[in-house]
Amino acid sequence: MPSLGRLSDLLPSGSRTGRSYAGAINSTGQRRQAPDLEGDALAAVRHRGSHLQIIAAAGSGKTEVVAQRVADLLADGVAPRGIVAFTFTDRAAAELKQRITARVEERLGTSAVDQLVGLFVGTIHAYCFRLLNLRVPRFATYDVLDDHQLTAFLSREAHHLGLKAFDPKGRSRLFAGIETFIKSVDVVENELLEPASMPEPFRGALASYYETLERYRLLTYGQQVVRAVRELERPALAAEIHAELAHLIVDEYQDVNPAQERLVHLLTGPSTELCVVGDDDQAIYGWRGSDVANIVSFVQRYPSVATFEVATNRRSLPQIVEVANAFATTISGRLDKTMAPARAAEGSGPQSSLPQVVAWRAATEAEEAGWVAQLVLDLNEKGARFSEIAVLVRGRVAYPALVETFATFDIPVQPGGRTGLFNQPEAVTLGKAVCWLSDIEWRTGFEYGKKVTDDAMMADFARVFMLDDPAKRRLRRFMGDWRDAVPKEDRVANLVGEFYELLAVLGVDRWDLSDSLALNRLGTMARFSALLVDYESVRRRARPDATESTEQVGGQDRGTWYYRNLALHIVNYAAGAYEGFDGESVSNLDAVDLTTVHRAKGLEWPAVFIPSVTAGRFPPSKTGKVTERLVPRDAFNASRYEGSDPDERRLFYVALTRARDWVSVSHHQRVKTNAAHPSAYWSAHADFELAPGDIVVPELSSPAGDQDEPVSITYSELAQFLDCAMAYRLRTLLGFMPRLAPELGYGRAVHHVLQAVALATRATGRVPDPDALEKILDASFFLPTANKAAHRQLKTSARALVGRYLAQYAEDLHRVWETERPFELHLDGVIVSGRADVILDTEGGVPTALAILDYKTSTKGTGPEHDLQLQVYADAGYREGLDVRGAYVHDLKNARREPVDVGASAIESAEAVVIEAAAQISAREFAPNPGQRCRACEVRTVCPAAKR
C-alpha cells in the first residue's frame, strides 16, 4: 500500500478547510447533529463480541441506528473494507450510505469520509454481481437480465426450451407457459433446490435454460445469488472473504429468502459479527420467496446472539401507534413486542382532539373514490401539500376509479404511482401502432383481441398527440413507409431509432418541459423506449459460434417476425407488467402518491388513505389458493408463496404505519352491481367509523429535520451533463434509451481484454505472447449485439489496439497496482463515483507513488473532458490517502499517451467545475448546448433545442 499524507504537501495551505459533506447540513445552512440514542438503540450501536439481532419497530429510525453503528465501528478502527451492509432496495442503500457519511463526518471528521470508498452498502444482488466479477474472471463479460428482459429472452428461446408445454391449461399458450416456467425457476433458485432432482419435462427444460444463459453470457437476479453461493462454498474463496470481512449487516432481514440466508451464513466467517435488522411484523414478500422464519428463529440458528428492541415509533402520532399495535396482535406466529409512541398529539383545542384514525364506508367504488378525492382536497385546503398525502392500495384493480376521479377533480398524481405504462394513452397508442405494423390484434387484460385498422390508428394518434391536418398527412406517410419496410430481409431493424423518428413526426420536441403534464407524457415516451430496448437487446443478443469457438454469431434483427414477436410481447406481457414513468429523481413535483402497499415499504407520509379494504380486495380472494408449479409441492414450503392471512395482515400493518399524523381506512359496499362485504381488516377498525361527510381532517405537521441531500452522480453522468444538460435530463433523468448498434460494448470489451492481460502478467510474471493474447481475446472479447462479420472486424481492431499497447508499453504490466479501482469524491453538495481503468505504481521511480491510467478506444485527441475525469479520480485518491503523482489518458487507437495535470491548481479548478454542476442539477437548471454535437445525439428528436 502506498504511503499516506501527500495531500497536505500537494495542496495549498487551507485549501480544504471548512469543507463539509452536504448531507451534514440542513436546509437552513446549519450543521445537523446525529440524534441522541438511548436504551437498546444505543446498546445496539455499541455492542461488540457476538452476533446481534435488532428488532426495529415501524418508524423507529433503524436507518439511524445502523448508520451510527457503522460510524462507531469505524471509530473503533475497523477498516471500511471490513464492513458490508445489505439493504433491500437501491433507494434504501442510497439513504443509508448518505446517513453513514453524515455520521462519519460528524464523528470522525471530513478526512474519514474520504476513506469510505471500500465500504459496501447495497443490495444482496449488487454484492453478488460484484463478487462474481471480482473473484471469478469469466463473469466479467456477463450481463444481468431483469424480469422484463428475462420474459423477452424466454419468448425468443421458447421453442427449443419447450415452454409452451408448461401452459397450466394445456392450450400451448406461449406466455402462460413462460410465466409458469419463471415461477418454478424462482422456487428452484430461492430454495437452492437441486435442478437434477426436478421431474421431467421441467428438469430437461431447466438444464437447457441454464446452458442457454451460459452460452449467451447472461445472469438473472436469482442466478446471481445462486452462483455467488456456489462460489462461496469453495473453501479458498470463503477464506479470502473472511480474512477481510469483520462486520456484516443485513437490513430488512425478515425479507430474505433461503438462498440469500445461505449467502449470509457463508459470508459470516469465524471472526465476522453478523448484525440483522428487521421486524417480523413487516415481512410482506413471502410470495417472492422470503421466509419470515429467518428473523423469528434467528437466535436459535446462530450462536451467542444479543437481541435488542428498538421499539419506539418516532413517526406516528399516539392513536396511530395504538391502532397498529392492536392490529399487530392479530398476526399469528409473531415475536411478542409492543411499539411505544415518541410523538405527542400536536396542537391544542379542537385540533388536538381530532381523531388520528378514521374508518368509513361508501355505497360504491366510484363513491368511495369521490370521497377520497374530497378528503384530499380538504387536507390541501388546510395547508397540506399534495405530496404529503398517499393513497395506498392492495392491488392494481383499485387504481382505475381513483385515477379517473382524481383527474376529474384536478388532483395531481405522482407519475410513479400510476397503474402502469399502458394505462397511459400515449403508450396504448404506440402499442397499437406496433400491432398494426405486423397485423397483430390489440387487446388488454382478458378482453378479446381487435384488429387495428389504419383509420383507428390514425384517429388515436391525432387525438392523443393533438395533430393538425399537415401532421396527420406526414404521419400517414411515415407509418406507411415503416410498414412497407418491416418485411424486408435485407434491412436491419432498429426499433429505438425508428421510434425516435416517429416521435419527430409527432412533434414531441415541441412539448413544453416546464409543464408537468407534458413532462410526464415525455416520461411515458422514455419508458416505451426502455421496453423496446428490453426486447431488442435480448432478441439481438449474440452468442459464441457453436462451430467456431473463436467467433460469435448475432441474434435476430430483421423481418416480419421480428416486429410480430414484439407486438405479441407487448400484448401478452408488457401491457400488464411495465410500470409507468417514475418521475425525475430530482423533481419536487407536488402531487399525491397513488401506489401499492408493497411499493410504499420504507416510505412515510403525514396522511395516508387505505381504500378498498373490501372482502376479496384486501386480502385478495386468491390468498392461500393452491398454485400449480413445476416443482413438486413436497420439495419446498409451497404455502409460503401462495400467501396467508398472517401475510396479508402484515401488509395491512405496513400500510397503517406509513402514516405520521392521520390515516383513513375505507371500503365500498358494491363492486359495480355485486354486493361486497367489508374486509375483516376494516371491521377491526369499526370503532373509528364516521360518516364520510362528518370527517374533519386535521392540519398536518411537517416532518422534522428535512434536509437537502447531496447530488450523487457517476462521472459518466457528470460528463454528460457538462456536455449538454438538456441531453443529460432526457437520458439520465427521463430515461430515453440509446439505439443498439453492432459496436455496442466495444470499449468495454477492450477494457476486459486489457484487464485479463494485466491479471495474466501478474499471475505468470510474463507479458502474454501473441498466442496467449489470442486466447485472452477468445475468452474476453465479447460484443453483445454484434453479428459474426461485425465481431470479426472489431476483434481484429481490438487485437491491433492491444498488440500496439503491448509492444510499446509492456513495462506497464509489471507496474499494475490495481485494475478497475473504484473512486468516490465527496465535495460540497455532490458525490462523484467512478472507476479508474488501471493504477500503476513506481511512478517516477518511487515504489509507493501511483499513476492513474485511463484507456480510450476512440478519442479525438485529449481534451478538458478527459482531463476532468482523471482530476476527479486523482482528487478522490489524494483524499483517500493514496500517493497519486501522475495521471494519463492513453489513446489506444493512436498509441499515444498524454499526461493530465493533477497539481493543486488543476485539482481546485476541477472541484469548482464539479460543485457548480451539482448546484445546477439541484436547482434543475438543464440548459441545452446545441451545436455540432446534436447530429450524433440520441435524443435530438425529442429535444426542443436540438439543431437539425
GROMACS .gro file of N, CA, C and O in nm, residues 569 808 857 871 891:
model
   20
  569HIS      N    1  -4.524  -0.969  -2.760
  569HIS     CA    2  -4.463  -0.941  -2.629
  569HIS      C    3  -4.539  -0.828  -2.558
  569HIS      O    4  -4.566  -0.837  -2.438
  808GLN      N    5   0.454  -0.130  -2.709
  808GLN     CA    6   0.513  -0.004  -2.667
  808GLN      C    7   0.513   0.018  -2.516
  808GLN      O    8   0.595   0.093  -2.465
  857THR      N    9  -1.063   0.398  -2.632
  857THR     CA   10  -1.055   0.322  -2.757
  857THR      C   11  -1.075   0.412  -2.878
  857THR      O   12  -1.040   0.375  -2.989
  871GLN      N   13  -0.868   1.415  -1.313
  871GLN     CA   14  -0.851   1.505  -1.199
  871GLN      C   15  -0.947   1.470  -1.086
  871GLN      O   16  -0.911   1.476  -0.968
  891ASP      N   17  -0.461   0.691  -2.547
  891ASP     CA   18  -0.538   0.675  -2.670
  891ASP      C   19  -0.490   0.547  -2.737
  891ASP      O   20  -0.385   0.543  -2.801
   0.00000   0.00000   0.00000
